[in-house]
């Protein structure tokens, strides 16, 4: 039996990309307007009782100290309780989890969960790559995100025979899905040959194996499940969630062929939802690099460890495959505005479960969708949320 104490009655986002023409607050206001417009029976800002704002690096838009605090004013709801949540790349998905718990506790009946991130306004020296190297003065020397994930790719290749063509198949699939998603940063097809011949970044990862740096915002509206029908006749429920941590530094890792935080978070979410991987109709997973999606689908139980590359290149994760993965285009095509990424993935799951994903709609057989992020130094934290149309 699923948890189902909280319903998602609205969700929306702005088009992701290089949004130099929009401020942080303007992006948030756009996502909130989209979420309100999606509520079938109407929604007014005054109905929001509290807000959770996910922003991972306020320094990328110049205001680390007050990130999130400016959002209620921008949305016209100043005065409500508002909390900024930062939990690395899963910041948005963890804000959703915490928002769901706030509703389930009975403290609030209607909670806005909004993720916002400005990634492109700062120079390279001031931006994400420079910040990613912060931490221990020795352990993190020379590290950036590609440096953290490349060893997982080389070890996976060594132990399981995974090839660069298998990695490339992930990029080809997700860029194809991105062409069908009007909110995606990149909306053009790529070929395996283009991925293989793209400029190298950190062996074996090349440019098209990597997600872009993207601006964006996304929002969801959560309500007490008992009140869901006041807002819509097609509610989507929170079936379960899980969060877990792992050691942050590479020299502390116990494996380079999987991400233990994802395994633990997924086990907790499946147990809470009362389902297993075979019950899912689709998944939005964290594909910051092509190897990450291969690790994800193994760690989430979609296939045996070591088979992720084969499953990908044989099309089992395509829109019409056994388990469609990243129908939105994923981080590789849609983009990865960190605080917004998880909320945008949940919005895609909401659209898919309601049958509203247009040309990228997948077959809904069981009524369950999974959303996943992993991140932080050395993939030190993972969050998994499961949504359903099946109220217990």
PDB file of N, CA and C in Angstrom, residues 3-9 50-53 85 91-114 220-226 236-242 272 343 346 371 383-387:
ATOM      1  N   UNK A   3       1.954   5.345   0.277  1.00  0.00           N
ATOM      2  CA  UNK A   3       1.816   6.339   1.352  1.00  0.00           C
ATOM      3  C   UNK A   3       0.589   7.230   1.089  1.00  0.00           C
ATOM      4  N   UNK A   4       0.592   7.961  -0.023  1.00  0.00           N
ATOM      5  CA  UNK A   4      -0.595   8.643  -0.559  1.00  0.00           C
ATOM      6  C   UNK A   4      -1.257   9.639   0.379  1.00  0.00           C
ATOM      7  N   UNK A   5      -0.511  10.274   1.251  1.00  0.00           N
ATOM      8  CA  UNK A   5      -1.105  11.260   2.170  1.00  0.00           C
ATOM      9  C   UNK A   5      -1.098  12.665   1.579  1.00  0.00           C
ATOM     10  N   UNK A   6      -0.371  12.830   0.473  1.00  0.00           N
ATOM     11  CA  UNK A   6      -0.197  14.144  -0.144  1.00  0.00           C
ATOM     12  C   UNK A   6      -0.452  14.010  -1.646  1.00  0.00           C
ATOM     13  N   UNK A   7      -1.106  15.008  -2.224  1.00  0.00           N
ATOM     14  CA  UNK A   7      -1.374  14.994  -3.661  1.00  0.00           C
ATOM     15  C   UNK A   7      -0.697  16.183  -4.334  1.00  0.00           C
ATOM     16  N   UNK A   8      -0.280  15.972  -5.572  1.00  0.00           N
ATOM     17  CA  UNK A   8       0.245  17.049  -6.412  1.00  0.00           C
ATOM     18  C   UNK A   8      -0.901  17.493  -7.306  1.00  0.00           C
ATOM     19  N   UNK A   9      -1.341  18.751  -7.155  1.00  0.00           N
ATOM     20  CA  UNK A   9      -2.486  19.226  -7.934  1.00  0.00           C
ATOM     21  C   UNK A   9      -2.087  20.256  -8.993  1.00  0.00           C
ATOM     22  N   UNK A  50       2.576  27.852   2.709  1.00  0.00           N
ATOM     23  CA  UNK A  50       4.017  27.840   2.995  1.00  0.00           C
ATOM     24  C   UNK A  50       4.758  27.471   1.720  1.00  0.00           C
ATOM     25  N   UNK A  51       6.039  27.822   1.644  1.00  0.00           N
ATOM     26  CA  UNK A  51       6.835  27.525   0.449  1.00  0.00           C
ATOM     27  C   UNK A  51       8.177  26.931   0.833  1.00  0.00           C
ATOM     28  N   UNK A  52       8.631  25.985   0.026  1.00  0.00           N
ATOM     29  CA  UNK A  52       9.977  25.428   0.115  1.00  0.00           C
ATOM     30  C   UNK A  52      10.712  25.837  -1.160  1.00  0.00           C
ATOM     31  N   UNK A  53      11.815  26.537  -1.026  1.00  0.00           N
ATOM     32  CA  UNK A  53      12.566  27.040  -2.178  1.00  0.00           C
ATOM     33  C   UNK A  53      13.895  26.303  -2.273  1.00  0.00           C
ATOM     34  N   UNK A  85      16.005  25.327   0.838  1.00  0.00           N
ATOM     35  CA  UNK A  85      16.561  23.980   1.030  1.00  0.00           C
ATOM     36  C   UNK A  85      17.701  23.768   0.056  1.00  0.00           C
ATOM     37  N   UNK A  91      18.696  19.015  -4.486  1.00  0.00           N
ATOM     38  CA  UNK A  91      18.030  20.054  -3.699  1.00  0.00           C
ATOM     39  C   UNK A  91      16.540  20.141  -4.018  1.00  0.00           C
ATOM     40  N   UNK A  92      16.183  20.149  -5.296  1.00  0.00           N
ATOM     41  CA  UNK A  92      14.780  20.267  -5.670  1.00  0.00           C
ATOM     42  C   UNK A  92      13.967  19.057  -5.264  1.00  0.00           C
ATOM     43  N   UNK A  93      14.519  17.861  -5.467  1.00  0.00           N
ATOM     44  CA  UNK A  93      13.769  16.662  -5.103  1.00  0.00           C
ATOM     45  C   UNK A  93      13.663  16.518  -3.588  1.00  0.00           C
ATOM     46  N   UNK A  94      14.671  17.017  -2.843  1.00  0.00           N
ATOM     47  CA  UNK A  94      14.563  16.961  -1.385  1.00  0.00           C
ATOM     48  C   UNK A  94      13.597  18.022  -0.867  1.00  0.00           C
ATOM     49  N   UNK A  95      13.535  19.176  -1.537  1.00  0.00           N
ATOM     50  CA  UNK A  95      12.536  20.184  -1.158  1.00  0.00           C
ATOM     51  C   UNK A  95      11.129  19.621  -1.333  1.00  0.00           C
ATOM     52  N   UNK A  96      10.939  18.840  -2.405  1.00  0.00           N
ATOM     53  CA  UNK A  96       9.640  18.201  -2.635  1.00  0.00           C
ATOM     54  C   UNK A  96       9.330  17.215  -1.505  1.00  0.00           C
ATOM     55  N   UNK A  97      10.328  16.408  -1.136  1.00  0.00           N
ATOM     56  CA  UNK A  97      10.132  15.435  -0.052  1.00  0.00           C
ATOM     57  C   UNK A  97       9.782  16.141   1.254  1.00  0.00           C
ATOM     58  N   UNK A  98      10.492  17.209   1.561  1.00  0.00           N
ATOM     59  CA  UNK A  98      10.251  17.935   2.809  1.00  0.00           C
ATOM     60  C   UNK A  98       8.902  18.665   2.750  1.00  0.00           C
ATOM     61  N   UNK A  99       8.557  19.188   1.582  1.00  0.00           N
ATOM     62  CA  UNK A  99       7.245  19.808   1.427  1.00  0.00           C
ATOM     63  C   UNK A  99       6.122  18.805   1.645  1.00  0.00           C
ATOM     64  N   UNK A 100       6.305  17.590   1.136  1.00  0.00           N
ATOM     65  CA  UNK A 100       5.294  16.547   1.328  1.00  0.00           C
ATOM     66  C   UNK A 100       5.148  16.205   2.808  1.00  0.00           C
ATOM     67  N   UNK A 101       6.272  16.159   3.518  1.00  0.00           N
ATOM     68  CA  UNK A 101       6.203  15.855   4.957  1.00  0.00           C
ATOM     69  C   UNK A 101       5.528  16.992   5.715  1.00  0.00           C
ATOM     70  N   UNK A 102       5.735  18.242   5.275  1.00  0.00           N
ATOM     71  CA  UNK A 102       5.085  19.384   5.934  1.00  0.00           C
ATOM     72  C   UNK A 102       3.570  19.298   5.792  1.00  0.00           C
ATOM     73  N   UNK A 103       3.104  18.860   4.611  1.00  0.00           N
ATOM     74  CA  UNK A 103       1.669  18.702   4.408  1.00  0.00           C
ATOM     75  C   UNK A 103       1.144  17.517   5.213  1.00  0.00           C
ATOM     76  N   UNK A 104       1.860  16.402   5.158  1.00  0.00           N
ATOM     77  CA  UNK A 104       1.406  15.197   5.858  1.00  0.00           C
ATOM     78  C   UNK A 104       1.367  15.398   7.363  1.00  0.00           C
ATOM     79  N   UNK A 105       2.208  16.293   7.868  1.00  0.00           N
ATOM     80  CA  UNK A 105       2.233  16.535   9.314  1.00  0.00           C
ATOM     81  C   UNK A 105       0.969  17.220   9.800  1.00  0.00           C
ATOM     82  N   UNK A 106       0.251  17.846   8.881  1.00  0.00           N
ATOM     83  CA  UNK A 106      -0.949  18.581   9.263  1.00  0.00           C
ATOM     84  C   UNK A 106      -0.698  20.036   9.593  1.00  0.00           C
ATOM     85  N   UNK A 107       0.572  20.462   9.563  1.00  0.00           N
ATOM     86  CA  UNK A 107       0.879  21.860   9.855  1.00  0.00           C
ATOM     87  C   UNK A 107       0.369  22.766   8.743  1.00  0.00           C
ATOM     88  N   UNK A 108       0.533  22.338   7.492  1.00  0.00           N
ATOM     89  CA  UNK A 108       0.040  23.103   6.344  1.00  0.00           C
ATOM     90  C   UNK A 108      -0.753  22.177   5.422  1.00  0.00           C
ATOM     91  N   UNK A 109      -1.815  22.701   4.821  1.00  0.00           N
ATOM     92  CA  UNK A 109      -2.592  21.919   3.854  1.00  0.00           C
ATOM     93  C   UNK A 109      -2.153  22.153   2.420  1.00  0.00           C
ATOM     94  N   UNK A 110      -1.563  23.316   2.144  1.00  0.00           N
ATOM     95  CA  UNK A 110      -1.168  23.670   0.767  1.00  0.00           C
ATOM     96  C   UNK A 110       0.249  24.245   0.797  1.00  0.00           C
ATOM     97  N   UNK A 111       1.181  23.562   0.145  1.00  0.00           N
ATOM     98  CA  UNK A 111       2.591  23.970   0.153  1.00  0.00           C
ATOM     99  C   UNK A 111       3.096  24.082  -1.279  1.00  0.00           C
ATOM    100  N   UNK A 112       3.778  25.180  -1.549  1.00  0.00           N
ATOM    101  CA  UNK A 112       4.445  25.377  -2.835  1.00  0.00           C
ATOM    102  C   UNK A 112       5.887  24.893  -2.720  1.00  0.00           C
ATOM    103  N   UNK A 113       6.299  24.033  -3.645  1.00  0.00           N
ATOM    104  CA  UNK A 113       7.706  23.622  -3.744  1.00  0.00           C
ATOM    105  C   UNK A 113       8.245  24.186  -5.053  1.00  0.00           C
ATOM    106  N   UNK A 114       9.242  25.043  -4.957  1.00  0.00           N
ATOM    107  CA  UNK A 114       9.751  25.713  -6.157  1.00  0.00           C
ATOM    108  C   UNK A 114      11.277  25.619  -6.178  1.00  0.00           C
ATOM    109  N   UNK A 220       5.869  22.969  -8.048  1.00  0.00           N
ATOM    110  CA  UNK A 220       4.760  22.038  -7.838  1.00  0.00           C
ATOM    111  C   UNK A 220       3.915  22.540  -6.671  1.00  0.00           C
ATOM    112  N   UNK A 221       2.645  22.213  -6.698  1.00  0.00           N
ATOM    113  CA  UNK A 221       1.723  22.586  -5.614  1.00  0.00           C
ATOM    114  C   UNK A 221       1.226  21.311  -4.950  1.00  0.00           C
ATOM    115  N   UNK A 222       1.529  21.175  -3.654  1.00  0.00           N
ATOM    116  CA  UNK A 222       1.178  19.989  -2.885  1.00  0.00           C
ATOM    117  C   UNK A 222       0.028  20.308  -1.940  1.00  0.00           C
ATOM    118  N   UNK A 223      -0.916  19.390  -1.816  1.00  0.00           N
ATOM    119  CA  UNK A 223      -2.036  19.589  -0.891  1.00  0.00           C
ATOM    120  C   UNK A 223      -2.294  18.302  -0.119  1.00  0.00           C
ATOM    121  N   UNK A 224      -2.996  18.448   1.002  1.00  0.00           N
ATOM    122  CA  UNK A 224      -3.461  17.289   1.750  1.00  0.00           C
ATOM    123  C   UNK A 224      -4.310  16.417   0.823  1.00  0.00           C
ATOM    124  N   UNK A 225      -4.039  15.123   0.791  1.00  0.00           N
ATOM    125  CA  UNK A 225      -4.728  14.231  -0.151  1.00  0.00           C
ATOM    126  C   UNK A 225      -6.236  14.286   0.013  1.00  0.00           C
ATOM    127  N   UNK A 226      -6.705  14.521   1.234  1.00  0.00           N
ATOM    128  CA  UNK A 226      -8.152  14.555   1.466  1.00  0.00           C
ATOM    129  C   UNK A 226      -8.802  15.767   0.805  1.00  0.00           C
ATOM    130  N   UNK A 236      -2.477  13.463  -8.605  1.00  0.00           N
ATOM    131  CA  UNK A 236      -1.347  12.524  -8.580  1.00  0.00           C
ATOM    132  C   UNK A 236      -0.823  12.516  -7.144  1.00  0.00           C
ATOM    133  N   UNK A 237      -0.615  11.335  -6.601  1.00  0.00           N
ATOM    134  CA  UNK A 237      -0.274  11.216  -5.185  1.00  0.00           C
ATOM    135  C   UNK A 237       1.211  10.908  -4.994  1.00  0.00           C
ATOM    136  N   UNK A 238       1.715  11.290  -3.824  1.00  0.00           N
ATOM    137  CA  UNK A 238       3.087  10.953  -3.449  1.00  0.00           C
ATOM    138  C   UNK A 238       3.052   9.564  -2.831  1.00  0.00           C
ATOM    139  N   UNK A 239       3.549   8.583  -3.574  1.00  0.00           N
ATOM    140  CA  UNK A 239       3.475   7.193  -3.126  1.00  0.00           C
ATOM    141  C   UNK A 239       4.568   6.853  -2.127  1.00  0.00           C
ATOM    142  N   UNK A 240       5.736   7.488  -2.263  1.00  0.00           N
ATOM    143  CA  UNK A 240       6.833   7.181  -1.350  1.00  0.00           C
ATOM    144  C   UNK A 240       8.057   8.002  -1.709  1.00  0.00           C
ATOM    145  N   UNK A 241       9.014   8.025  -0.780  1.00  0.00           N
ATOM    146  CA  UNK A 241      10.269   8.733  -1.035  1.00  0.00           C
ATOM    147  C   UNK A 241      11.373   8.158  -0.163  1.00  0.00           C
ATOM    148  N   UNK A 242      12.600   8.437  -0.557  1.00  0.00           N
ATOM    149  CA  UNK A 242      13.748   7.984   0.231  1.00  0.00           C
ATOM    150  C   UNK A 242      14.942   8.885  -0.022  1.00  0.00           C
ATOM    151  N   UNK A 272       8.290   2.246   0.962  1.00  0.00           N
ATOM    152  CA  UNK A 272       7.234   3.191   1.359  1.00  0.00           C
ATOM    153  C   UNK A 272       6.061   3.137   0.381  1.00  0.00           C
ATOM    154  N   UNK A 343      12.599  19.321  -9.299  1.00  0.00           N
ATOM    155  CA  UNK A 343      11.202  19.759  -9.399  1.00  0.00           C
ATOM    156  C   UNK A 343      10.724  19.634 -10.850  1.00  0.00           C
ATOM    157  N   UNK A 346       9.963  16.018 -11.523  1.00  0.00           N
ATOM    158  CA  UNK A 346       8.673  15.654 -10.925  1.00  0.00           C
ATOM    159  C   UNK A 346       7.515  16.202 -11.762  1.00  0.00           C
ATOM    160  N   UNK A 371      11.212   9.488  -9.732  1.00  0.00           N
ATOM    161  CA  UNK A 371      12.121  10.620  -9.969  1.00  0.00           C
ATOM    162  C   UNK A 371      13.339  10.460  -9.077  1.00  0.00           C
ATOM    163  N   UNK A 383      18.288  11.252  -3.646  1.00  0.00           N
ATOM    164  CA  UNK A 383      16.867  11.341  -3.269  1.00  0.00           C
ATOM    165  C   UNK A 383      16.049  10.660  -4.355  1.00  0.00           C
ATOM    166  N   UNK A 384      15.086   9.831  -3.941  1.00  0.00           N
ATOM    167  CA  UNK A 384      14.158   9.174  -4.860  1.00  0.00           C
ATOM    168  C   UNK A 384      12.735   9.490  -4.412  1.00  0.00           C
ATOM    169  N   UNK A 385      11.899   9.986  -5.328  1.00  0.00           N
ATOM    170  CA  UNK A 385      10.475  10.203  -5.082  1.00  0.00           C
ATOM    171  C   UNK A 385       9.674   9.343  -6.050  1.00  0.00           C
ATOM    172  N   UNK A 386       8.565   8.783  -5.577  1.00  0.00           N
ATOM    173  CA  UNK A 386       7.685   7.983  -6.432  1.00  0.00           C
ATOM    174  C   UNK A 386       6.284   8.591  -6.404  1.00  0.00           C
ATOM    175  N   UNK A 387       5.727   8.850  -7.585  1.00  0.00           N
ATOM    176  CA  UNK A 387       4.377   9.391  -7.728  1.00  0.00           C
ATOM    177  C   UNK A 387       3.445   8.321  -8.288  1.00  0.00           C
TER     178      UNK A 387
END
